[in-house]
Amino acid sequence: MGEAAVGARPRSRGVHKHVQVREYVRELIGGAEPGTPAPSERELVQQFGVARMTVRQALDALVAEGLLERIPGRGTFVAHHRVDQVPRLQGFTEEMGRRGMTPTSRTLLARLEAAGPGVARALDINLGEPVVHWQRLRFADSAPMCVQDVYCASELVPGLLEALPESLYAELERRDLEPTWGEDSVDAGVAGEQEAKLLGVAVGHPVLRVARRTFSDKRPVEVSRSTYRADRFTMWVPLTRIPQPRA
Amino acid sequence: MGEAAVGARPRSRGVHKHVQVREYVRELIGGAEPGTPAPSERELVQQFGVARMTVRQALDALVAEGLLERIPGRGTFVAHHRVDQVPRLQGFTEEMGRRGMTPTSRTLLARLEAAGPGVARALDINLGEPVVHWQRLRFADSAPMCVQDVYCASELVPGLLEALPESLYAELERRDLEPTWGEDSVDAGVAGEQEAKLLGVAVGHPVLRVARRTFSDKRPVEVSRSTYRADRFTMWVPLTRIPQPRA
DNA sequence: TAGTGGTCTAGACCACGAA
DNA sequence: TCGTGGTCTAGACCACTAA
């Protein structure tokens, strides 16, 4: 019964038990083959001396991430189609790394600008406030892949222009501005003269345009426009069926 | 204590309690404004005579769907940015409806064919097995939006060709083949002669191409290729940040 | 038959927000 | 101070799988 309940730890003084269990299991199955059994729930209960609900909470998170899959009556296993069940918010560096390609970049432009109407609205700042505008030509395995324009409120990222990182997202994490969610708007277009020259294609070559906003908690931290060579880049989106509202 | 535990109901003989609570709440907040308070967890415990964990399980699902948001110390509310946190698997009919447009279609082709290599692999059937091939020109508010080719294993959908539905997904649900998940591969292209004529654009006009596979549980039920007019259609993809593996 | 995950109970303490 | 969600306990029965 609840008589022995301990209650939640203060966030600042200790890590929650379900987080401990979750990170332990994440580490454990880090490089494991799909299909490898994870520890059973009752095993983890023994090891950590916690209740089963706590273990389930930990495993639920890993299942939601697509790292584990449960098979009733059999056990919990490293997920087979290890693909994400949810589209990950990743930067170019991370995404190309995950595709097994080597990302590199050439900075075309990096300066302070006054926020125009679109950028100001997207970043939720006032018109004309200073923003960092960083334009890069990005390569995968040395071949041009996309042209990317990134904008951040300059106030949020002091000194960024003086020491441009390779991965913006990694840098934002270091600054405690870790992006936690975002949204892409994807459409198609054809390369203009400038884009064509940079990407190494003919004018009129099809391109995939991705407009992104990312947020750290509720605050917008970055907006970007990326133009990909359609012949080199396909976007992959996992979908989940959710009961439709009564028509 | 566990003394009064009731255990799980057989799936066929009754709906689980957390599902009952979830659907009750879903109904309740159906058309509500963002920010409207949902019943508190303890209220639902009273109403349904269930344990709080059961109520939390129900609400967890709605939060994951992006329908509700929890604010510690305040309560549970209809989510503000009611946008999905996960991309929904929806058919054209459903998606256009959600965008407030009226979907219509013109069937260009509907017949049995022998599965070619690509379709056979995607549907996980043998080369040459009969498949339904259904090609439609799809309109939103009477304007051409996309050309769509759908393929299903004919064995799975007997009689489909004799009574073509308006919404394939709704029809699959009726046949107990409800798609539960899927994946889109998205890239850009330019309209060919045939596509241009159908979509009412010039040859070379940019188009968004979406290749989709959908699954009912583990079995592939449908593959499709859709070609959208890029000037009328933008794909929106919500993204979630997941801790990156140690570099 | 033993073990697994799925569901469920009836409590508990905590931190936080609003009054 | 009171109500809320967040965390946690120590059990229970069920359906299913594999030996």
Coordinates of C-alpha atoms (C1' of nucleotides) in Angstrom, one line a residue:
Chain A
M1 CA 0.0 0.0 0.0
G2 CA 1.0 3.6 -0.1
E3 CA 2.2 3.7 3.4
A4 CA 5.8 3.6 2.4
A5 CA 5.5 6.2 -0.4
V6 CA 8.4 8.5 -0.7
G7 CA 7.1 11.1 -3.1
A8 CA 8.9 13.1 -5.7
R9 CA 12.4 14.5 -5.3
P10 CA 13.0 18.2 -5.7
R11 CA 14.2 18.7 -9.3
S12 CA 17.3 20.5 -8.2
R13 CA 18.4 18.1 -5.5
G14 CA 18.2 14.8 -7.3
V15 CA 17.3 13.0 -10.5
H16 CA 13.9 11.3 -10.6
K17 CA 14.0 7.6 -10.4
H18 CA 12.3 7.0 -13.7
V19 CA 14.9 9.1 -15.3
Q20 CA 17.7 7.1 -13.7
V21 CA 16.1 3.9 -14.9
R22 CA 15.5 5.3 -18.4
E23 CA 19.1 6.5 -18.8
Y24 CA 20.5 3.3 -17.5
V25 CA 18.5 1.3 -20.0
R26 CA 19.3 3.8 -22.8
E27 CA 23.0 3.4 -22.1
L28 CA 22.7 -0.4 -21.8
I29 CA 21.1 -0.9 -25.2
G30 CA 23.2 1.9 -26.8
G31 CA 24.8 0.0 -29.6
A32 CA 22.8 -3.2 -29.4
E33 CA 21.3 -5.0 -32.4
P34 CA 17.6 -4.7 -33.1
G35 CA 15.8 -7.6 -31.4
T36 CA 18.2 -7.7 -28.5
P37 CA 16.1 -8.3 -25.3
A38 CA 16.1 -5.4 -22.8
P39 CA 16.0 -6.2 -19.1
S40 CA 12.5 -7.3 -18.1
E41 CA 10.4 -4.9 -16.1
R42 CA 10.6 -7.0 -13.0
E43 CA 14.3 -7.3 -13.3
L44 CA 14.7 -3.6 -13.3
V45 CA 12.3 -3.4 -10.3
Q46 CA 14.7 -5.7 -8.4
Q47 CA 17.9 -3.9 -9.6
F48 CA 16.7 -0.4 -8.7
G49 CA 14.4 -1.3 -5.8
V50 CA 11.6 0.7 -7.3
A51 CA 7.9 0.0 -8.1
R52 CA 6.9 -1.5 -11.4
M53 CA 5.0 1.6 -12.4
T54 CA 8.2 3.6 -12.1
V55 CA 10.0 1.2 -14.4
R56 CA 7.1 1.3 -16.9
Q57 CA 7.3 5.1 -16.9
A58 CA 10.9 4.8 -17.8
L59 CA 10.4 2.3 -20.6
D60 CA 7.4 4.1 -21.9
A61 CA 9.6 7.0 -22.8
L62 CA 12.1 4.8 -24.6
V63 CA 9.3 3.1 -26.5
A64 CA 7.9 6.6 -27.5
E65 CA 11.3 7.5 -28.8
G66 CA 11.3 4.4 -30.9
L67 CA 14.3 2.8 -29.2
L68 CA 12.4 -0.1 -27.7
E69 CA 9.4 -2.2 -28.6
R70 CA 7.3 -4.2 -26.3
I71 CA 5.9 -7.6 -27.3
P72 CA 3.2 -8.8 -24.9
G73 CA 4.0 -12.2 -23.5
R74 CA 7.6 -12.1 -24.7
G75 CA 9.4 -9.1 -23.4
T76 CA 10.9 -5.8 -24.4
F77 CA 13.4 -5.5 -27.2
V78 CA 15.6 -3.1 -29.0
A79 CA 13.2 -1.8 -31.7
H80 CA 13.5 -3.4 -35.1
H81 CA 12.6 -0.7 -37.5
R82 CA 14.7 1.5 -35.4
V83 CA 13.5 4.4 -37.4
D84 CA 11.9 7.2 -35.4
Q85 CA 8.2 7.1 -34.7
V86 CA 8.4 10.9 -34.4
P87 CA 10.3 13.2 -36.7
R88 CA 13.4 14.4 -34.9
L89 CA 14.4 18.0 -34.6
Q90 CA 17.9 17.8 -35.9
G91 CA 20.4 20.2 -37.4
F92 CA 22.1 19.5 -40.7
T93 CA 25.2 18.3 -39.0
E94 CA 23.3 15.7 -36.9
E95 CA 21.0 14.6 -39.8
M96 CA 23.8 14.0 -42.3
G97 CA 25.8 12.2 -39.6
R98 CA 22.8 9.9 -39.0
R99 CA 22.7 9.2 -42.8
G100 CA 26.3 8.2 -42.7
M101 CA 27.6 11.2 -44.6
T102 CA 30.2 13.7 -43.6
P103 CA 28.7 17.2 -43.2
T104 CA 30.8 20.3 -44.0
S105 CA 30.0 23.9 -44.6
R106 CA 31.2 27.1 -46.2
T107 CA 30.0 30.3 -44.6
L108 CA 28.7 32.7 -47.3
L109 CA 27.6 35.4 -45.0
A110 CA 27.5 36.1 -41.3
R111 CA 26.4 39.4 -40.0
L112 CA 24.0 41.4 -37.9
E113 CA 20.9 42.7 -39.6
A114 CA 17.8 44.5 -38.6
A115 CA 14.9 42.0 -38.4
G116 CA 12.5 42.3 -41.3
P117 CA 8.8 41.6 -40.9
G118 CA 8.9 37.9 -41.5
V119 CA 11.9 37.2 -39.3
A120 CA 10.6 39.5 -36.6
R121 CA 7.2 37.7 -36.5
A122 CA 8.8 34.3 -36.6
L123 CA 11.2 35.1 -33.7
D124 CA 8.6 37.0 -31.8
I125 CA 10.7 40.1 -31.6
N126 CA 10.2 43.7 -32.6
L127 CA 10.7 44.9 -36.2
G128 CA 14.2 46.2 -36.7
E129 CA 15.8 44.5 -33.7
P130 CA 19.2 43.1 -34.4
V131 CA 19.3 39.5 -35.6
V132 CA 22.2 37.3 -36.6
H133 CA 21.9 36.2 -40.2
W134 CA 24.1 33.3 -41.1
Q135 CA 24.2 31.9 -44.6
R136 CA 26.0 28.7 -45.4
L137 CA 26.5 26.4 -48.3
R138 CA 26.3 22.9 -46.8
F139 CA 28.0 19.8 -48.2
A140 CA 27.4 16.1 -47.6
D141 CA 30.5 14.0 -48.4
S142 CA 31.9 17.1 -50.2
A143 CA 29.0 17.5 -52.6
P144 CA 26.8 20.6 -52.3
M145 CA 23.5 19.7 -50.6
C146 CA 21.8 22.8 -49.6
V147 CA 21.9 26.5 -49.1
Q148 CA 20.8 27.6 -45.6
D149 CA 19.9 30.9 -44.1
V150 CA 19.6 31.0 -40.3
Y151 CA 18.3 33.8 -38.2
C152 CA 18.6 34.2 -34.4
A153 CA 17.8 37.1 -32.2
S154 CA 21.2 38.6 -31.6
E155 CA 20.3 39.2 -27.9
L156 CA 19.9 35.4 -27.3
V157 CA 23.3 34.5 -28.8
P158 CA 25.9 37.1 -27.9
G159 CA 29.3 36.5 -29.4
L160 CA 28.0 33.9 -31.9
L161 CA 29.4 35.8 -34.9
E162 CA 32.8 36.0 -33.3
A163 CA 33.2 32.2 -33.0
L164 CA 31.0 30.4 -35.5
P165 CA 30.4 26.8 -34.5
E166 CA 30.1 23.9 -36.9
S167 CA 26.8 22.8 -35.4
L168 CA 24.4 25.5 -34.4
Y169 CA 22.3 23.2 -32.3
A170 CA 25.2 21.9 -30.3
E171 CA 26.2 25.5 -29.7
L172 CA 22.7 26.4 -28.6
E173 CA 22.7 23.5 -26.1
R174 CA 25.9 24.8 -24.6
R175 CA 24.2 28.1 -24.1
D176 CA 21.2 26.5 -22.4
L177 CA 19.0 27.3 -25.3
E178 CA 18.5 23.7 -26.4
P179 CA 15.8 23.5 -29.0
T180 CA 13.1 21.3 -27.7
W181 CA 10.6 21.3 -30.6
G182 CA 10.0 22.9 -33.9
E183 CA 8.1 22.8 -37.1
D184 CA 9.1 22.5 -40.8
S185 CA 7.1 23.8 -43.7
V186 CA 8.1 22.0 -46.8
D187 CA 7.5 22.8 -50.4
A188 CA 9.0 22.5 -53.8
G189 CA 10.5 25.0 -56.1
V190 CA 13.1 25.4 -58.8
A191 CA 16.6 26.8 -58.5
G192 CA 17.1 30.4 -59.2
E193 CA 20.3 31.8 -60.8
Q194 CA 22.2 32.3 -57.5
E195 CA 21.1 29.0 -56.0
A196 CA 21.9 27.1 -59.1
K197 CA 25.4 28.4 -59.1
L198 CA 26.0 27.5 -55.5
L199 CA 24.4 24.1 -55.7
G200 CA 26.0 23.2 -58.9
V201 CA 22.8 22.6 -60.9
A202 CA 21.1 24.2 -63.8
V203 CA 18.7 27.0 -63.4
G204 CA 15.2 25.4 -63.1
H205 CA 16.5 22.3 -61.3
P206 CA 14.0 21.1 -58.7
V207 CA 14.7 22.0 -55.1
L208 CA 13.1 21.2 -51.8
R209 CA 12.5 24.2 -49.6
V210 CA 12.3 23.8 -45.9
A211 CA 11.3 26.7 -43.6
R212 CA 11.9 25.9 -40.0
R213 CA 11.1 27.5 -36.7
T214 CA 12.6 26.0 -33.5
F215 CA 11.7 26.7 -29.9
S216 CA 13.3 26.2 -26.6
D217 CA 10.4 25.6 -24.4
K218 CA 8.0 28.3 -25.6
R219 CA 10.4 30.8 -26.9
P220 CA 11.5 30.9 -30.6
V221 CA 15.3 30.5 -30.8
E222 CA 15.9 30.1 -34.5
V223 CA 14.3 30.4 -37.9
S224 CA 15.8 29.1 -41.1
R225 CA 15.2 28.5 -44.7
S226 CA 17.0 25.7 -46.4
T227 CA 17.0 24.9 -50.1
Y228 CA 18.0 21.3 -50.9
R229 CA 19.0 19.8 -54.2
A230 CA 16.0 17.5 -54.8
D231 CA 18.2 14.9 -56.6
R232 CA 20.3 14.4 -53.5
F233 CA 17.8 14.8 -50.7
T234 CA 14.6 13.1 -49.8
M235 CA 12.8 14.0 -46.6
W236 CA 11.5 11.1 -44.6
V237 CA 8.4 11.6 -42.4
P238 CA 7.0 8.9 -40.0
L239 CA 3.2 9.1 -39.6
T240 CA 1.0 8.0 -36.8
R241 CA -2.7 7.3 -37.1
I242 CA -4.8 9.1 -34.6
P243 CA -8.6 8.5 -34.4
Q244 CA -10.3 10.9 -36.6
P245 CA -13.0 13.2 -35.1
R246 CA -16.5 12.2 -35.9
A247 CA -17.1 13.5 -39.4
Chain B
M1 CA -3.2 -1.9 -1.7
G2 CA -3.6 -4.4 -4.5
E3 CA -6.3 -6.5 -2.7
A4 CA -9.1 -5.1 -4.7
A5 CA -7.3 -5.3 -8.0
V6 CA -9.5 -6.2 -10.9
G7 CA -7.0 -6.7 -13.7
A8 CA -7.4 -6.2 -17.4
R9 CA -10.5 -7.0 -19.4
P10 CA -10.3 -9.3 -22.3
R11 CA -9.9 -7.2 -25.4
S12 CA -12.9 -8.6 -27.1
R13 CA -15.4 -8.5 -24.2
G14 CA -15.0 -4.9 -23.0
V15 CA -13.3 -1.6 -23.4
H16 CA -10.4 -0.8 -21.1
K17 CA -11.2 1.8 -18.5
H18 CA -8.4 4.1 -19.5
V19 CA -9.9 4.0 -23.0
Q20 CA -13.3 4.8 -21.7
V21 CA -12.0 7.8 -19.8
R22 CA -9.9 8.9 -22.7
E23 CA -12.8 8.9 -25.1
Y24 CA -15.1 10.6 -22.6
V25 CA -12.6 13.4 -22.3
R26 CA -12.0 13.6 -26.0
E27 CA -15.7 14.0 -26.6
L28 CA -16.0 16.5 -23.8
I29 CA -13.4 18.9 -25.1
G30 CA -14.3 18.2 -28.7
G31 CA -15.0 21.7 -29.9
A32 CA -13.7 23.6 -26.9
E33 CA -11.5 26.7 -27.1
P34 CA -7.8 26.4 -26.4
G35 CA -7.2 27.1 -22.7
T36 CA -10.5 25.6 -21.6
P37 CA -9.9 23.6 -18.4
A38 CA -10.4 19.9 -18.7
P39 CA -11.8 18.0 -15.7
S40 CA -9.1 17.5 -13.1
E41 CA -7.6 14.1 -12.5
R42 CA -9.2 13.7 -9.2
E43 CA -12.6 14.7 -10.6
L44 CA -12.4 12.0 -13.2
V45 CA -11.3 9.5 -10.5
Q46 CA -14.6 10.3 -8.7
Q47 CA -16.7 10.2 -11.8
F48 CA -15.5 6.9 -13.1
G49 CA -14.6 5.3 -9.8
V50 CA -11.1 4.4 -11.0
A51 CA -7.6 4.8 -9.7
R52 CA -5.7 8.0 -10.5
M53 CA -3.1 6.1 -12.4
T54 CA -5.8 5.0 -14.8
V55 CA -7.0 8.5 -15.3
R56 CA -3.4 9.6 -15.9
Q57 CA -2.9 6.9 -18.5
A58 CA -6.0 8.2 -20.3
L59 CA -4.8 11.8 -20.2
D60 CA -1.3 10.9 -21.2
A61 CA -2.6 9.7 -24.5
L62 CA -4.5 12.9 -25.2
V63 CA -1.4 15.0 -24.2
A64 CA 0.7 12.9 -26.6
E65 CA -1.8 13.6 -29.3
G66 CA -1.4 17.3 -28.6
L67 CA -5.0 17.7 -27.6
L68 CA -4.4 18.6 -24.0
E69 CA -1.6 20.3 -22.1
R70 CA -0.8 20.0 -18.4
I71 CA 0.3 22.9 -16.3
P72 CA 1.7 21.8 -13.0
G73 CA 0.0 23.5 -10.1
R74 CA -2.8 24.7 -12.3
G75 CA -4.5 21.9 -14.1
T76 CA -5.1 20.3 -17.5
F77 CA -6.3 22.4 -20.4
V78 CA -7.2 22.2 -24.0
A79 CA -3.9 22.7 -25.8
H80 CA -3.1 26.1 -27.1
H81 CA -1.1 25.5 -30.2
R82 CA -3.5 22.7 -30.9
V83 CA -1.3 21.6 -33.7
D84 CA -0.2 18.1 -33.6
Q85 CA 3.0 17.1 -31.9
V86 CA 3.2 14.1 -34.2
P87 CA 2.5 14.1 -37.9
R88 CA -0.9 12.4 -38.5
L89 CA -1.4 9.7 -41.0
Q90 CA -4.4 11.1 -42.9
G91 CA -5.8 10.6 -46.3
F92 CA -6.4 13.4 -48.7
T93 CA -10.0 13.7 -47.8
E94 CA -9.2 14.0 -44.1
E95 CA -6.3 16.4 -44.6
M96 CA -8.2 18.8 -46.8
G97 CA -11.1 18.7 -44.5
R98 CA -8.8 19.7 -41.7
R99 CA -7.5 22.6 -43.7
G100 CA -11.1 23.8 -44.2
M101 CA -11.2 22.9 -47.9
T102 CA -13.7 20.7 -49.7
P103 CA -12.0 17.7 -51.2
T104 CA -13.3 16.1 -54.4
S105 CA -11.8 13.7 -56.9
R106 CA -12.0 12.5 -60.4
T107 CA -11.0 8.9 -61.0
L108 CA -8.7 8.6 -64.0
L109 CA -8.0 4.9 -63.8
A110 CA -9.1 2.0 -61.6
R111 CA -8.1 -1.5 -62.5
L112 CA -6.4 -4.7 -61.6
E113 CA -2.7 -4.9 -62.5
A114 CA 0.1 -7.3 -61.9
A115 CA 2.5 -6.0 -59.2
G116 CA 5.7 -4.6 -60.6
P117 CA 8.9 -4.9 -58.6
G118 CA 8.6 -1.6 -56.7
V119 CA 5.0 -2.1 -55.7
A120 CA 5.5 -5.8 -54.9
R121 CA 8.4 -5.0 -52.5
A122 CA 6.5 -2.1 -50.9
L123 CA 3.4 -4.2 -50.3
D124 CA 5.4 -7.2 -49.3
I125 CA 3.7 -9.5 -51.9
N126 CA 5.1 -11.6 -54.8
L127 CA 6.0 -10.1 -58.1
G128 CA 3.0 -10.3 -60.5
E129 CA 0.3 -10.8 -57.8
P130 CA -2.8 -8.8 -58.6
V131 CA -3.0 -5.3 -57.2
V132 CA -5.6 -2.6 -57.4
H133 CA -4.3 0.5 -59.1
W134 CA -6.4 3.6 -58.6
Q135 CA -5.4 6.9 -60.1
R136 CA -7.2 10.0 -59.2
L137 CA -7.0 13.7 -59.8
R138 CA -7.8 15.3 -56.5
F139 CA -9.3 18.8 -56.0
A140 CA -9.5 21.1 -53.1
D141 CA -12.3 23.6 -53.4
S142 CA -12.7 22.6 -57.0
A143 CA -9.1 23.5 -57.9
P144 CA -6.7 20.7 -59.0
M145 CA -4.3 19.9 -56.1
C146 CA -2.7 16.6 -56.8
V147 CA -2.5 13.5 -58.9
Q148 CA -2.5 10.4 -56.9
D149 CA -1.7 6.7 -57.7
V150 CA -2.7 4.2 -55.0
Y151 CA -1.9 0.5 -55.0
C152 CA -3.4 -2.1 -52.7
A153 CA -3.0 -5.9 -52.7
S154 CA -6.2 -7.0 -54.4
E155 CA -6.5 -9.9 -52.0
L156 CA -6.9 -7.5 -49.1
V157 CA -9.6 -5.3 -50.6
P158 CA -12.0 -7.6 -52.5
G159 CA -14.7 -5.7 -54.3
L160 CA -13.0 -2.3 -53.9
L161 CA -13.1 -1.6 -57.7
E162 CA -16.8 -2.4 -57.9
A163 CA -17.7 0.3 -55.3
L164 CA -15.0 3.0 -55.2
P165 CA -15.3 5.0 -52.0
E166 CA -14.6 8.7 -51.6
S167 CA -12.1 8.2 -48.8
L168 CA -9.9 5.1 -49.0
Y169 CA -8.9 5.3 -45.4
A170 CA -12.5 5.4 -44.2
E171 CA -13.1 2.4 -46.4
L172 CA -10.1 0.5 -45.0
E173 CA -11.4 1.1 -41.5
R174 CA -14.7 -0.4 -42.4
R175 CA -12.8 -3.5 -43.6
D176 CA -10.9 -3.7 -40.4
L177 CA -7.7 -2.7 -42.1
E178 CA -7.4 0.6 -40.4
P179 CA -4.0 2.1 -41.2
T180 CA -2.2 2.5 -37.9
W181 CA 1.1 4.0 -39.0
G182 CA 3.0 4.9 -42.2
E183 CA 5.9 6.8 -43.7
D184 CA 6.2 9.5 -46.3
S185 CA 9.2 10.1 -48.5
V186 CA 9.1 13.7 -49.8
D187 CA 11.0 15.2 -52.6
A188 CA 10.7 17.9 -55.2
G189 CA 10.3 17.7 -59.0
V190 CA 8.9 19.5 -62.0
A191 CA 5.7 18.7 -63.7
G192 CA 5.9 16.5 -66.8
E193 CA 3.7 16.9 -69.8
Q194 CA 0.9 14.6 -68.5
E195 CA 1.0 16.0 -65.0
A196 CA 1.1 19.6 -66.2
K197 CA -2.1 19.1 -68.2
L198 CA -3.9 17.4 -65.3
L199 CA -2.8 19.9 -62.7
G200 CA -3.4 22.9 -65.0
V201 CA 0.2 24.2 -64.8
A202 CA 3.0 24.7 -67.3
V203 CA 5.5 21.9 -67.9
G204 CA 8.4 22.5 -65.6
H205 CA 6.2 23.8 -62.8
P206 CA 7.5 22.8 -59.4
V207 CA 5.7 19.9 -57.7
L208 CA 6.0 18.2 -54.4
R209 CA 6.1 14.4 -54.7
V210 CA 5.1 12.3 -51.8
A211 CA 5.6 8.5 -51.7
R212 CA 3.7 6.8 -48.9
R213 CA 3.5 3.4 -47.4
T214 CA 0.9 2.7 -44.8
F215 CA 0.6 -0.2 -42.4
S216 CA -2.1 -1.9 -40.5
D217 CA -0.2 -3.2 -37.5
K218 CA 2.8 -4.7 -39.2
R219 CA 1.3 -5.5 -42.6
P220 CA 1.5 -3.1 -45.5
V221 CA -1.9 -2.1 -46.7
E222 CA -1.4 0.7 -49.2
V223 CA 1.4 2.4 -51.2
S224 CA 0.8 5.6 -53.1
R225 CA 2.5 8.3 -55.0
S226 CA 1.1 11.8 -54.9
T227 CA 2.2 14.8 -57.0
Y228 CA 1.1 18.1 -55.5
R229 CA 1.1 21.5 -57.1
A230 CA 3.8 23.3 -55.1
D231 CA 2.1 26.6 -55.3
R232 CA -1.0 25.3 -53.6
F233 CA 0.4 22.8 -51.1
T234 CA 2.9 23.1 -48.3
M235 CA 3.6 20.2 -46.1
W236 CA 3.8 20.9 -42.4
V237 CA 5.9 18.7 -40.1
P238 CA 6.1 19.0 -36.4
L239 CA 9.5 18.1 -34.9
T240 CA 10.5 16.9 -31.5
R241 CA 14.0 17.1 -30.0
I242 CA 15.3 13.9 -28.7
P243 CA 18.6 13.7 -26.8
Q244 CA 21.4 13.1 -29.4
P245 CA 23.5 10.0 -28.9
R246 CA 26.9 10.8 -27.4
A247 CA 28.9 12.0 -30.4
Chain C
dT1 C1' 4.0 -23.9 -16.0
dA2 C1' 6.8 -19.9 -15.6
dG3 C1' 7.7 -15.5 -17.3
dT4 C1' 6.3 -11.3 -19.8
dG5 C1' 3.9 -7.1 -20.7
dG6 C1' -1.0 -4.8 -20.0
dT7 C1' -4.1 -3.1 -16.8
dC8 C1' -5.6 -1.6 -12.3
dT9 C1' -5.9 -0.4 -7.3
dA10 C1' -5.8 2.8 -3.2
dG11 C1' -3.4 5.1 -1.3
dA12 C1' 1.2 8.5 -0.3
dC13 C1' 4.3 12.9 -0.4
dC14 C1' 6.2 16.7 -3.3
dA15 C1' 6.5 21.3 -5.7
dC16 C1' 3.9 24.7 -7.5
dG17 C1' 0.1 28.1 -8.4
dA18 C1' -3.8 30.8 -6.9
dA19 C1' -6.4 32.9 -3.5
Chain D
dT1 C1' -4.2 27.2 2.6
dC2 C1' -6.2 24.4 -0.9
dG3 C1' -6.2 22.2 -5.3
dT4 C1' -3.4 20.7 -9.2
dG5 C1' -0.3 17.8 -11.6
dG6 C1' 4.3 14.9 -10.9
dT7 C1' 6.2 11.1 -8.8
dC8 C1' 6.1 6.8 -6.3
dT9 C1' 4.7 2.4 -3.7
dA10 C1' 3.5 -2.6 -3.2
dG11 C1' 0.9 -5.2 -4.4
dA12 C1' -3.0 -7.6 -7.8
dC13 C1' -5.3 -10.3 -12.0
dC14 C1' -5.3 -10.9 -17.0
dA15 C1' -3.9 -12.6 -21.7
dC16 C1' -0.2 -14.3 -24.1
dT17 C1' 4.2 -16.8 -25.3
dA18 C1' 7.6 -20.3 -24.8
dA19 C1' 9.5 -24.2 -22.8

